[in-house]
mmCIF file of C-alpha atoms in Angstrom:
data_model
loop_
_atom_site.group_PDB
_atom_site.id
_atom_site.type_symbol
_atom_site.label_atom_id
_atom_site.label_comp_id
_atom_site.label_asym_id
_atom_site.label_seq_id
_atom_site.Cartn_x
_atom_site.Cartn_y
_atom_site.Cartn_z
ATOM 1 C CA UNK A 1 -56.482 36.347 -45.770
ATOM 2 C CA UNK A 2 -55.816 38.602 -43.004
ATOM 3 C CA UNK A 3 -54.397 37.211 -39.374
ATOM 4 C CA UNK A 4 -53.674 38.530 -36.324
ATOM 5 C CA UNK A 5 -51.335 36.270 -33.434
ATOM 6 C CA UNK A 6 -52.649 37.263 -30.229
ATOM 7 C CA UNK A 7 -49.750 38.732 -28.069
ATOM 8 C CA UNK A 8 -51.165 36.799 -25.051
ATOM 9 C CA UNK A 9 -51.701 32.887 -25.858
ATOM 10 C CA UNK A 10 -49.832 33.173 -29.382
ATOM 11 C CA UNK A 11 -52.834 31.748 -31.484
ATOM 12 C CA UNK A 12 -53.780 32.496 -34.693
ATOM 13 C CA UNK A 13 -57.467 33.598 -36.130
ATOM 14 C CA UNK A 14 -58.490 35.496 -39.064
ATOM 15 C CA UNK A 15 -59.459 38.882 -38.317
ATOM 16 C CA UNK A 16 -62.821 38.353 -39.203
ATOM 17 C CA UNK A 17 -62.657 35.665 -36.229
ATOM 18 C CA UNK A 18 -61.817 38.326 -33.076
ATOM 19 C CA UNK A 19 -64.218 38.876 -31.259
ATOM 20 C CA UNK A 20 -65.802 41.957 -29.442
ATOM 21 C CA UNK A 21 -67.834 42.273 -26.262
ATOM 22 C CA UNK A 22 -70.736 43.520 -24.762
ATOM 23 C CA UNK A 23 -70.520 47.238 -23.051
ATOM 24 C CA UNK A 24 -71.849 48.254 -19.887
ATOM 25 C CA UNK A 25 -75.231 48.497 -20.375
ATOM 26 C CA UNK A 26 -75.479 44.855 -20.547
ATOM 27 C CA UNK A 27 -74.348 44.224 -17.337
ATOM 28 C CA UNK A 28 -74.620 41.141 -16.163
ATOM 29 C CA UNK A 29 -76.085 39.879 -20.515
ATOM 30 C CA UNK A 30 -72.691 40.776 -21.230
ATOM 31 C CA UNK A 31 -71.272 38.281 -23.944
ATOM 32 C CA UNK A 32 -68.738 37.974 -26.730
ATOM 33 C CA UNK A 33 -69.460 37.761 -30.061
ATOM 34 C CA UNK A 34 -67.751 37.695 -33.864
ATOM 35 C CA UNK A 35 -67.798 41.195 -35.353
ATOM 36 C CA UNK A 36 -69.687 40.035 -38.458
ATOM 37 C CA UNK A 37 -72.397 39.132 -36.102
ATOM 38 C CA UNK A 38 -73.255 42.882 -35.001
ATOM 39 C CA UNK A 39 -76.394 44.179 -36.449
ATOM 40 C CA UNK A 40 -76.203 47.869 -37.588
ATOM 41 C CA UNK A 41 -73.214 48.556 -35.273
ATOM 42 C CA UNK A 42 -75.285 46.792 -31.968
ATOM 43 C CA UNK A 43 -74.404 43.757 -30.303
ATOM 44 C CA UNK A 44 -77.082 41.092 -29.817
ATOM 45 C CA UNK A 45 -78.603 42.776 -26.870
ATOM 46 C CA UNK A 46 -78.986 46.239 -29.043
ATOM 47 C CA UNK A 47 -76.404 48.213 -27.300
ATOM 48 C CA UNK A 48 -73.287 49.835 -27.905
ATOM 49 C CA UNK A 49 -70.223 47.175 -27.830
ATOM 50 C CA UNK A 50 -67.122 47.739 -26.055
ATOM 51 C CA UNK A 51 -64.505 48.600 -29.514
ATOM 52 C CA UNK A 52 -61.364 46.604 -28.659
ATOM 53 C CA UNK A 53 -61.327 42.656 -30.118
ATOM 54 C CA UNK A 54 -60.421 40.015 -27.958
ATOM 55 C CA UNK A 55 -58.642 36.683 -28.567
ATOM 56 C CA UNK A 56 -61.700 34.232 -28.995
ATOM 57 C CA UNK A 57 -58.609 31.373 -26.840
ATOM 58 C CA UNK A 58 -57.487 33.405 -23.902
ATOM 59 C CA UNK A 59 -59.850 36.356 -23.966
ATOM 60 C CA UNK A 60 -57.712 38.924 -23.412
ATOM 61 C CA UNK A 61 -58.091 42.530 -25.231
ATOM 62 C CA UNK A 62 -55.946 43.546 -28.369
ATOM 63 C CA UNK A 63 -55.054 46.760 -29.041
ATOM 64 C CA UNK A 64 -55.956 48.273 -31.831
ATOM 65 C CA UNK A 65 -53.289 49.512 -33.322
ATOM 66 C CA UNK A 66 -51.504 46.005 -33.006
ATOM 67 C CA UNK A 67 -54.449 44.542 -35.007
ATOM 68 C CA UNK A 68 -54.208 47.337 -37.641
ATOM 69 C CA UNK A 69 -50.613 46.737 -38.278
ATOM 70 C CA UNK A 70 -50.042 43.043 -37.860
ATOM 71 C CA UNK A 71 -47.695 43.337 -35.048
ATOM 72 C CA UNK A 72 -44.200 41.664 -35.228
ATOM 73 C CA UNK A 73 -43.887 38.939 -32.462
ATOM 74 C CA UNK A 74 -39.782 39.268 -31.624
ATOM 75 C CA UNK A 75 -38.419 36.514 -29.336
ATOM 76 C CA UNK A 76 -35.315 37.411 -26.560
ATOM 77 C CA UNK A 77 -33.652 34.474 -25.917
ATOM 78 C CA UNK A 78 -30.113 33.455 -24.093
ATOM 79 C CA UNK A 79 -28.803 31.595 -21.009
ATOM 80 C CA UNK A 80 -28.524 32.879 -17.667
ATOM 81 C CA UNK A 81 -26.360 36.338 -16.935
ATOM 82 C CA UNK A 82 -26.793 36.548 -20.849
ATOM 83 C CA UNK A 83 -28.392 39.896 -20.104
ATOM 84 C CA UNK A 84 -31.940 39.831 -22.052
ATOM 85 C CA UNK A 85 -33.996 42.126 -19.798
ATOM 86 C CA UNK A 86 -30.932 44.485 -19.759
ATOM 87 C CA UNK A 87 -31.386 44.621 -23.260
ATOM 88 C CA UNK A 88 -35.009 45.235 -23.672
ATOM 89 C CA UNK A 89 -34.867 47.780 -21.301
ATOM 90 C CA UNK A 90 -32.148 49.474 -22.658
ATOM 91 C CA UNK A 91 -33.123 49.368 -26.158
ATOM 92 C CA UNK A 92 -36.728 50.746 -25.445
ATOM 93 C CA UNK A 93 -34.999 53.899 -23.776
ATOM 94 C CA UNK A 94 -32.383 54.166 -26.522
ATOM 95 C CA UNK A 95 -35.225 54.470 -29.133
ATOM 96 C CA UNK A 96 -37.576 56.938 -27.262
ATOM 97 C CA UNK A 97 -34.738 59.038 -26.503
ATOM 98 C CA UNK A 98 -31.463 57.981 -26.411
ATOM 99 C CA UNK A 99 -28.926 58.196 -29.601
ATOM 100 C CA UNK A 100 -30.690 55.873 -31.915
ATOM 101 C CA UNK A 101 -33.980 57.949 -32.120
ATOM 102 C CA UNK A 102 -31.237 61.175 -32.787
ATOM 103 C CA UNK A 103 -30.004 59.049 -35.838
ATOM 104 C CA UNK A 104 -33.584 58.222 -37.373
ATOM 105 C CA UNK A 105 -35.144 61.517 -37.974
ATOM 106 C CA UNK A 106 -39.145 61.482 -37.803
ATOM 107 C CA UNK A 107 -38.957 58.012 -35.832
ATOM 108 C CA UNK A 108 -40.600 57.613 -32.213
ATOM 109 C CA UNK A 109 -41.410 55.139 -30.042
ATOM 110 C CA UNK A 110 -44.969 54.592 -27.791
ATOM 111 C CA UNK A 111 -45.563 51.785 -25.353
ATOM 112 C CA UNK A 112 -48.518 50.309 -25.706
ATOM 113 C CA UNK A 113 -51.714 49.392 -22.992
ATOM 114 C CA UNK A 114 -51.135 50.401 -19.628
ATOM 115 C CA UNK A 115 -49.858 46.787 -18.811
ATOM 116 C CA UNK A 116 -46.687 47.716 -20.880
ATOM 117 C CA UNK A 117 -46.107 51.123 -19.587
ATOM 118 C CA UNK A 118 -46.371 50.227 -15.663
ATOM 119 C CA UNK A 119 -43.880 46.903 -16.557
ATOM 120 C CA UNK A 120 -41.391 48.796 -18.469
ATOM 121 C CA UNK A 121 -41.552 51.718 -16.022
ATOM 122 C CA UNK A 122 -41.327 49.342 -12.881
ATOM 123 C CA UNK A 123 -39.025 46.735 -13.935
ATOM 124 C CA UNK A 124 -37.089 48.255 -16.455
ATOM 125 C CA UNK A 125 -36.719 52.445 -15.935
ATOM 126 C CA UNK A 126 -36.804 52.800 -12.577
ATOM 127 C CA UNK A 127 -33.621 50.132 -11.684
ATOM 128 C CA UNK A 128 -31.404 51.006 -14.619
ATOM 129 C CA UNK A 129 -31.946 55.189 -15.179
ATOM 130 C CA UNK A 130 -33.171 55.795 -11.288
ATOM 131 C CA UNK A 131 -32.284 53.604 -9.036
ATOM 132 C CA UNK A 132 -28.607 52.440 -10.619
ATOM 133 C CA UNK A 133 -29.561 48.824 -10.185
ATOM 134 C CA UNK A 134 -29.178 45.828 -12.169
ATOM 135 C CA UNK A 135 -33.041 44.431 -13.396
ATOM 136 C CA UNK A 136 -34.249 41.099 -11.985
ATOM 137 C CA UNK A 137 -33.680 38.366 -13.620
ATOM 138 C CA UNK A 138 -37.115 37.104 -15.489
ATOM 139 C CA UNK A 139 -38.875 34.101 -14.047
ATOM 140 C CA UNK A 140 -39.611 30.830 -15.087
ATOM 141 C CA UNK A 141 -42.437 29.780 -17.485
ATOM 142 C CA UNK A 142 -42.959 27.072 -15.514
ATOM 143 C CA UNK A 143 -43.661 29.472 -12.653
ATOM 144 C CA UNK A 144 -46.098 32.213 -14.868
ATOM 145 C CA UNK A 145 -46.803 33.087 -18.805
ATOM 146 C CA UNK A 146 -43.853 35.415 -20.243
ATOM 147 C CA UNK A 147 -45.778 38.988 -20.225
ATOM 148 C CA UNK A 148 -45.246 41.134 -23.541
ATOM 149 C CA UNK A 149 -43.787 44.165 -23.832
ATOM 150 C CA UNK A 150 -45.910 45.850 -26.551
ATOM 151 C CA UNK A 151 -44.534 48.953 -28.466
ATOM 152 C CA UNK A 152 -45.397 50.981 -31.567
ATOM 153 C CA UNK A 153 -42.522 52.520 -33.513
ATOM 154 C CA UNK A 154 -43.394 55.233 -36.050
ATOM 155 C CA UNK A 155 -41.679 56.361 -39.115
ATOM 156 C CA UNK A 156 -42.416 59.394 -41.471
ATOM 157 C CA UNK A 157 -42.399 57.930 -44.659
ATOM 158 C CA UNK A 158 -42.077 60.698 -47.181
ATOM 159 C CA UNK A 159 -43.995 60.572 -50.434
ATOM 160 C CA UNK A 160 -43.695 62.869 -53.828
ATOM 161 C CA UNK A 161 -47.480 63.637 -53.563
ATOM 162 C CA UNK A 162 -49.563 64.102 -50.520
ATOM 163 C CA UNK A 163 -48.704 64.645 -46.791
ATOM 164 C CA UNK A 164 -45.993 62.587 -45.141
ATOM 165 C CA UNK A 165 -47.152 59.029 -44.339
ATOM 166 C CA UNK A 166 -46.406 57.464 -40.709
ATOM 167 C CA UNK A 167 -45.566 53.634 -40.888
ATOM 168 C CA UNK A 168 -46.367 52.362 -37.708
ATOM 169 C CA UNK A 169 -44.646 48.752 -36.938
ATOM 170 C CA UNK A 170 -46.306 47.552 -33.748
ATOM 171 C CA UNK A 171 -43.652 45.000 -32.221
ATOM 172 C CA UNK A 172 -44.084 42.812 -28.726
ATOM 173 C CA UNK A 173 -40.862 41.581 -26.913
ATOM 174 C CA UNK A 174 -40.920 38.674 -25.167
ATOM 175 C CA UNK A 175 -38.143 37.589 -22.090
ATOM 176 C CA UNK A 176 -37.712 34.039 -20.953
ATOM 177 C CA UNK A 177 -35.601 33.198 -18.163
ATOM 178 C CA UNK A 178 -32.389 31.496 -19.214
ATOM 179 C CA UNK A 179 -33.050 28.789 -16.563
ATOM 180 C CA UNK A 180 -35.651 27.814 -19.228
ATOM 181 C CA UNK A 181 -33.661 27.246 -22.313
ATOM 182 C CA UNK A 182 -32.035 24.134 -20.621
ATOM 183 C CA UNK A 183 -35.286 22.337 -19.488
ATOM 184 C CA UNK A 184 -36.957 19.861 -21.060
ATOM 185 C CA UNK A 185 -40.294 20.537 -18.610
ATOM 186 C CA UNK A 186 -40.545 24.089 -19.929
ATOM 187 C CA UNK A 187 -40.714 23.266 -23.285
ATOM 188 C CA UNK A 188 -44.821 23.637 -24.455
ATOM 189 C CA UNK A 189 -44.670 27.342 -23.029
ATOM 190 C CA UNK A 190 -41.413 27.490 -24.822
ATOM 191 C CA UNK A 191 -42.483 26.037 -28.283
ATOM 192 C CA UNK A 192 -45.418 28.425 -28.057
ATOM 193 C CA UNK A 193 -43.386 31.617 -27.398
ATOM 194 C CA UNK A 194 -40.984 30.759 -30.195
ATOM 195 C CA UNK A 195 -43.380 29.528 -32.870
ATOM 196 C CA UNK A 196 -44.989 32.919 -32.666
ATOM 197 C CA UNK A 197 -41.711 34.544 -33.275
ATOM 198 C CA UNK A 198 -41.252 36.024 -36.663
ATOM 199 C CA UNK A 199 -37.550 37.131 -35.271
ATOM 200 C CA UNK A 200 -35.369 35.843 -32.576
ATOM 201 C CA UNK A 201 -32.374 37.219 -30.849
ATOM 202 C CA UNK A 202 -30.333 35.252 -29.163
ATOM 203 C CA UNK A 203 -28.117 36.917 -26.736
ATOM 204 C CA UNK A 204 -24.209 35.001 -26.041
ATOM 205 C CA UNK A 205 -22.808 35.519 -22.690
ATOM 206 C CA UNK A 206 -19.082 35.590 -23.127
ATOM 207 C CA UNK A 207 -18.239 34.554 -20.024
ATOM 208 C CA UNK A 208 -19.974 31.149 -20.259
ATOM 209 C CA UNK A 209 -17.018 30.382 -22.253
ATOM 210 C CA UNK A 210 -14.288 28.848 -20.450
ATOM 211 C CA UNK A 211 -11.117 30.772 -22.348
ATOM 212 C CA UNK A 212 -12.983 33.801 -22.421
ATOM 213 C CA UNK A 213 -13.490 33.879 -18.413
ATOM 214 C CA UNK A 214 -9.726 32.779 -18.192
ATOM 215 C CA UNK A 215 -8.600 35.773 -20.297
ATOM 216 C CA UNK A 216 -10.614 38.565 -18.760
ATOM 217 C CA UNK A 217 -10.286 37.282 -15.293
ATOM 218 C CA UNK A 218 -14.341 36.870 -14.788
ATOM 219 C CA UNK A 219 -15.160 35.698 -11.209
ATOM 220 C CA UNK A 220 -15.737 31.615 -10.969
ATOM 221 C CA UNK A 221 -19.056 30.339 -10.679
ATOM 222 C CA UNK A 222 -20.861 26.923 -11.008
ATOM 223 C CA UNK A 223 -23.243 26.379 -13.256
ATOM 224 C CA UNK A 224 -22.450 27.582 -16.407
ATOM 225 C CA UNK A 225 -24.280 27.192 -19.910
ATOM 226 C CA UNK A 226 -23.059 25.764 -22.688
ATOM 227 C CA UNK A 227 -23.904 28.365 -25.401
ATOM 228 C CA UNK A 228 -23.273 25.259 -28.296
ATOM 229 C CA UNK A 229 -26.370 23.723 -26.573
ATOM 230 C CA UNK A 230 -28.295 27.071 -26.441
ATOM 231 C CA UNK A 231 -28.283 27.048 -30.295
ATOM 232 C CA UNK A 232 -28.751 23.070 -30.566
ATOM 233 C CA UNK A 233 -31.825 23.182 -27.939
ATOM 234 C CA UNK A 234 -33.337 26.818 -30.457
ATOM 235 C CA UNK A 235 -33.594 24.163 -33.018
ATOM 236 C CA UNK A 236 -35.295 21.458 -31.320
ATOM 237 C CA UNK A 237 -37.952 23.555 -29.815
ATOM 238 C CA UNK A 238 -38.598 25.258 -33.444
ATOM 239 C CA UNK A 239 -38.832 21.861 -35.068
ATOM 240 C CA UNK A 240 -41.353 21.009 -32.256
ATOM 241 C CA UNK A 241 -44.053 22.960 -34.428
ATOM 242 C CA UNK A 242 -42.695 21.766 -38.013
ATOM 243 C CA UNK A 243 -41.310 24.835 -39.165
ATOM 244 C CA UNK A 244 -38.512 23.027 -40.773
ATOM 245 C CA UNK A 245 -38.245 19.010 -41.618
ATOM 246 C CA UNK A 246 -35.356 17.437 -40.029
ATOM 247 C CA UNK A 247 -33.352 17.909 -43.622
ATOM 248 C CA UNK A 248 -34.161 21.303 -43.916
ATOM 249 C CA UNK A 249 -33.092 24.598 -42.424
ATOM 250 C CA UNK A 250 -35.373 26.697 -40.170
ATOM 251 C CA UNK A 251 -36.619 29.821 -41.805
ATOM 252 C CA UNK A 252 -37.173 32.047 -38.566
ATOM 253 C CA UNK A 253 -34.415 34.904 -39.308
ATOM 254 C CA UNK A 254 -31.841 34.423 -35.944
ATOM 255 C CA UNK A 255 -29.782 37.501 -35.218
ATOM 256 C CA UNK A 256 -26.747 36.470 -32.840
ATOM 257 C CA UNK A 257 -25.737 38.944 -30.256
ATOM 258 C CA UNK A 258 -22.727 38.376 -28.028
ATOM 259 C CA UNK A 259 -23.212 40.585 -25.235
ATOM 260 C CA UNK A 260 -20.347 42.548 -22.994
ATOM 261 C CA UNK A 261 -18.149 43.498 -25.175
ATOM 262 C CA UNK A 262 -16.813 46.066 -23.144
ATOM 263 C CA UNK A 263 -15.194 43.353 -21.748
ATOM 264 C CA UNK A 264 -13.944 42.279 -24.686
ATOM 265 C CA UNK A 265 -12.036 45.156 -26.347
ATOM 266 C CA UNK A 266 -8.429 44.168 -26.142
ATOM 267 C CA UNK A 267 -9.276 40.767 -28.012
ATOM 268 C CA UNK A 268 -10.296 42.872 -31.087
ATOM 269 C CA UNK A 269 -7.955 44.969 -33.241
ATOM 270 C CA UNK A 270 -7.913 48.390 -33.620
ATOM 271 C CA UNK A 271 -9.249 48.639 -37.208
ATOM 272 C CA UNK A 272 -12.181 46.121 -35.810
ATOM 273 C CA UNK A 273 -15.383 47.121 -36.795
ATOM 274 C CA UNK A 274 -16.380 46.843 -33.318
ATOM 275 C CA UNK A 275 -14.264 49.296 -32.341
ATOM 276 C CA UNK A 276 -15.765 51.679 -34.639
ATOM 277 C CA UNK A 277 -18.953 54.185 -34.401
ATOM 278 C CA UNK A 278 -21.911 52.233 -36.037
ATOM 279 C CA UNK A 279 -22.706 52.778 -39.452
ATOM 280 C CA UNK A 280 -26.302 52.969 -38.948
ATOM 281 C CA UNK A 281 -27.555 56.544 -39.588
ATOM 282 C CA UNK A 282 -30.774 56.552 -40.876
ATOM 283 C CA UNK A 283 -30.898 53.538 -42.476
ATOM 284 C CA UNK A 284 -29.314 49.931 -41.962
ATOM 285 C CA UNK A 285 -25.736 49.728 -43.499
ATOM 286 C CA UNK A 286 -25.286 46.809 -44.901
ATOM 287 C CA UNK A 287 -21.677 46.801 -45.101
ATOM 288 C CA UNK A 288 -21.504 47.998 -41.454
ATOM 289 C CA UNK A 289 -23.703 44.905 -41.024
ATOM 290 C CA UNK A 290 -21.449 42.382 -42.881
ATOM 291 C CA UNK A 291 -18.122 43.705 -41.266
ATOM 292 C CA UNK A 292 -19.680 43.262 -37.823
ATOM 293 C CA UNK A 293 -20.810 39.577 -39.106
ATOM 294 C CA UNK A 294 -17.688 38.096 -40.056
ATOM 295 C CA UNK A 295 -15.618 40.168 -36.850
ATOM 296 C CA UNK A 296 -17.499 37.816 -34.514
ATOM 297 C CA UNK A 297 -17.819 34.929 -36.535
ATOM 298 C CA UNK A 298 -13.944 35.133 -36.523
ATOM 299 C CA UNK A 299 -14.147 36.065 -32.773
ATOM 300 C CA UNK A 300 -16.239 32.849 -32.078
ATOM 301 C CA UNK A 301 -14.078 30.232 -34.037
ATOM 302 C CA UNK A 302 -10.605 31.618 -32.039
ATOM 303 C CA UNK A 303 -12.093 32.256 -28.776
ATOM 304 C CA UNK A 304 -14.851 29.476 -28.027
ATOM 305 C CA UNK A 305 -15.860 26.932 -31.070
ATOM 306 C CA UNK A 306 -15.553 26.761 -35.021
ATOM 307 C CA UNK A 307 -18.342 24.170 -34.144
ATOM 308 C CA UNK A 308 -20.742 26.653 -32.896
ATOM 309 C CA UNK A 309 -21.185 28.952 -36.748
ATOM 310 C CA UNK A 310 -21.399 25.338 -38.250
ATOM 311 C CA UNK A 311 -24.135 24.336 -36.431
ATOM 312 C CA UNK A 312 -26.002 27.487 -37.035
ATOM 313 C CA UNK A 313 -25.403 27.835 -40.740
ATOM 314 C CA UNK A 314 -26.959 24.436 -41.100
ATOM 315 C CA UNK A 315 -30.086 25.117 -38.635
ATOM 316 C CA UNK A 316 -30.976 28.276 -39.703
ATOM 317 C CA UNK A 317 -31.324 29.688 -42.938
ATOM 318 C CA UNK A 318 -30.716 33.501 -42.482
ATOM 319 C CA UNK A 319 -29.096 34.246 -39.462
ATOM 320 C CA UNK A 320 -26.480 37.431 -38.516
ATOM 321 C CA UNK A 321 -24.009 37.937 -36.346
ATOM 322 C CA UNK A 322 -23.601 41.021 -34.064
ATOM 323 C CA UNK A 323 -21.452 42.370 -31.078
ATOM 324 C CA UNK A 324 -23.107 44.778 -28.360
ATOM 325 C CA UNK A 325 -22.945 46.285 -24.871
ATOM 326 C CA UNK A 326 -26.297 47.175 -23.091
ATOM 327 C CA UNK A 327 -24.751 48.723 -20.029
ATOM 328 C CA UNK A 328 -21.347 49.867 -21.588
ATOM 329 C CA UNK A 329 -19.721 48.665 -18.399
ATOM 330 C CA UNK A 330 -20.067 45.711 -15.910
ATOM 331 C CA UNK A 331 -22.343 46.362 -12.798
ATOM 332 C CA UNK A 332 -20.102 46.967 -9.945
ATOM 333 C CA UNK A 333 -22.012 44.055 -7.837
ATOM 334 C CA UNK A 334 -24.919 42.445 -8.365
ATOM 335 C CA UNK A 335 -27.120 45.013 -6.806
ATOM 336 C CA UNK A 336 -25.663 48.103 -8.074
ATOM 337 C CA UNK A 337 -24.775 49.585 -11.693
ATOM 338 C CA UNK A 338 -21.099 51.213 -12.558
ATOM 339 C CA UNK A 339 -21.051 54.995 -11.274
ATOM 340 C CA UNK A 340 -20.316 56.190 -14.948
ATOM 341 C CA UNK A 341 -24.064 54.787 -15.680
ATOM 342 C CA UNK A 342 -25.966 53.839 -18.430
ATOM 343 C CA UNK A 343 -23.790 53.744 -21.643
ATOM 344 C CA UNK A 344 -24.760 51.262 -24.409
ATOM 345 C CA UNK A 345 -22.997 50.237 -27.627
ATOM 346 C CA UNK A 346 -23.974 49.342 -30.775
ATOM 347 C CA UNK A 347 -27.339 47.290 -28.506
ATOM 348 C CA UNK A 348 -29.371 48.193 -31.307
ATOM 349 C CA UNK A 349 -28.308 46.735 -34.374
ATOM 350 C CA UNK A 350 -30.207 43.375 -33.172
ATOM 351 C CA UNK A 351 -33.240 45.376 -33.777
ATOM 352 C CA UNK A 352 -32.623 47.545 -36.824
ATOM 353 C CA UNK A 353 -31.589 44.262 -39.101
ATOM 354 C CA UNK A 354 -35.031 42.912 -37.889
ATOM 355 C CA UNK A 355 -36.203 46.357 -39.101
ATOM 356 C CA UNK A 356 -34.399 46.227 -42.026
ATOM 357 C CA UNK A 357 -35.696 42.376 -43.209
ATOM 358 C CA UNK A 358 -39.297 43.569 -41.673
ATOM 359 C CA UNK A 359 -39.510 46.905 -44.348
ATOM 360 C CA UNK A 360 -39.572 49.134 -41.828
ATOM 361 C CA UNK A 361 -36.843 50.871 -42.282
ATOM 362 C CA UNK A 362 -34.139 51.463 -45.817
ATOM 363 C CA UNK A 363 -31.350 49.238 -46.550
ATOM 364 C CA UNK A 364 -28.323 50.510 -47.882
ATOM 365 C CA UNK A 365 -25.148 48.773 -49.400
ATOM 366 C CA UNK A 366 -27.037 45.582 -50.357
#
């Protein structure tokens, strides 16, 4: 039976549940009503209805192309100065037309509804390729509803007979602040956002972790998050909806990203793999993948916890490790960006082991 999860109010219905609505001509008759309930092609008042569905909960219009494809609900998730919306705004550029879309021939990325364009464009373009700024950090749930960020990435698909197919995979990115994670009163918006999730990322700030700031000299700060708890309070809020038993590991795939590793580089070795060009070209390397994996797994049991890959090896059954920098540098202050600008590393294999696990894209090296 076919579903769609409503990128608004994270529901579920059966597609023959959406809903449609009246057009203009019915002025102020206008109604909704199930498609099923149109007689030959006319809604009850016998005019033309509007084509979009809406979400019979929250009423709000979804696009058609994320209905067609079953879009892929991807949760961002970290604490505070973790850097998610530097991440999502970074990655979206990187695979319209930065290196990544120069590595997957055929492949392009669209932003969908002109909700997502004028966000990305205002709150994630403008600062980081224009203005040389830092983006804002996201606000609370408790304060408003986490907005997605909707995008459609295509990929020819080439068959023996018949033209090339395009694979659309329709995905929606959601950012909550890191304030949030912590909170027990933000938890229902938090439960909701996450239960709709058929992938996290969870983004590790190395510099919440005391030996880490005392070996690269970070700048002291109160109010730092432990990144053990981060994981430990993931769990909780995924159990909230049952998608595991208490005895049983959580089947939501987690891929683990610790962030600024720019920062990092002396701490790894010079045959690290993440101190090597990604393996990535075209497909997802698998062996690229697994290097990367047990690097930082390594990295996180000398540096800040053995405690921390216990704990997620028995919360979460498939889970990954990865190592990244959105920016390529740190920002020079918190208002302004380094002057060598924009220069990310390895921020999107998050995304293309997502891919990988969705179909969307080959695996190689399995």
């Amino acid at each position: 039976m076919a579903t769609t999860k409503c990128p608004y109010c994270w529901t579920t219905h059966r597609r023959a549940d959406l809903q449609m609505s009246c057009g203009e001509r019915c002025a102020g008759q206008a109604t909704r009503f199930r498609e099923r309930d149109l007689k030959k092609g006319r809604c009850p008042h016998g005019n033309q209805p509007q084509g979009r569905r809406v979400c019979p909960d929250c009423g709000r219009d979804l696009l058609r192309e994320y209905v067609d494809s079953g879009g892929r609900n991807i949760a961002v998730i970290g604490s505070s100065d973790s850097g998610k919306s530097t991440w999502v705004g970074v990655l979206v550029h990187e695979f319209q037309r930065g290196e990544v879309s120069a590595r997957f021939t055929g492949m392009s990325l669209d932003l969908l509804g002109e909700a997502s364009r004028v966000r990305y464009t205002r709150d994630f373009a403008k600062p980081l390729f224009e203005d040389g700024r830092p983006v804002q950090q996201t606000p609370s749930a408790l304060r408003s509803t986490p907005e997605p960020l909707m995008f459609s990435l295509r990929f020819q698909q080439q068959r023996r007979i018949g033209p090339t197919r395009i694979a659309p995979v329709v995905t929606v990115f959601y950012d909550t602040a890191g304030e949030d994670v912590a909170r027990a009163q933000a938890m229902d918006q938090l439960v909701s956002y996450l239960d709709a999730a058929e992938g996290i990322i969870l983004l590790l700030d190395p510099l919440q972790m005391p030996e880490v700031r005392n070996l690269v000299g970070a700048t002291s700060k109160t109010g730092f998050t432990e990144q053990l708890h981060v994981v430990n309070r993931l769990g909780e809020l995924l159990r909230e909806r049952s998608r595991g038993a208490a005895g049983t590991r959580l089947r939501t795939p987690l891929a683990i990203a610790l962030t600024k590793v720019d920062l990092l580089r002396d701490m790894f070795g010079a045959e690290s793999p993440l101190r090597q060009p990604s393996r990535h070209d075209g497909v997802y390397d698998e062996h690229d993948g697994r290097d990367v994996h047990e690097e930082v797994r390594g990295w996180l049991d000398r540096y800040y916890d053995p405690a921390f890959d216990r704990t997620v090896a028995n919360t979460f059954r498939t889970y990954r490790y990865f190592g990244m920098s959105a920016l390529g540098a740190a920002p020079v202050s918190g208002t302004r960006l380094s002057p060598t600008g924009v220069h990310p590393y390895r921020l999107e294999d998050p995304m293309l082991w997502l891919l990988a696990r969705f179909g969307a894209i080959k695996t190689k090296g399995k």
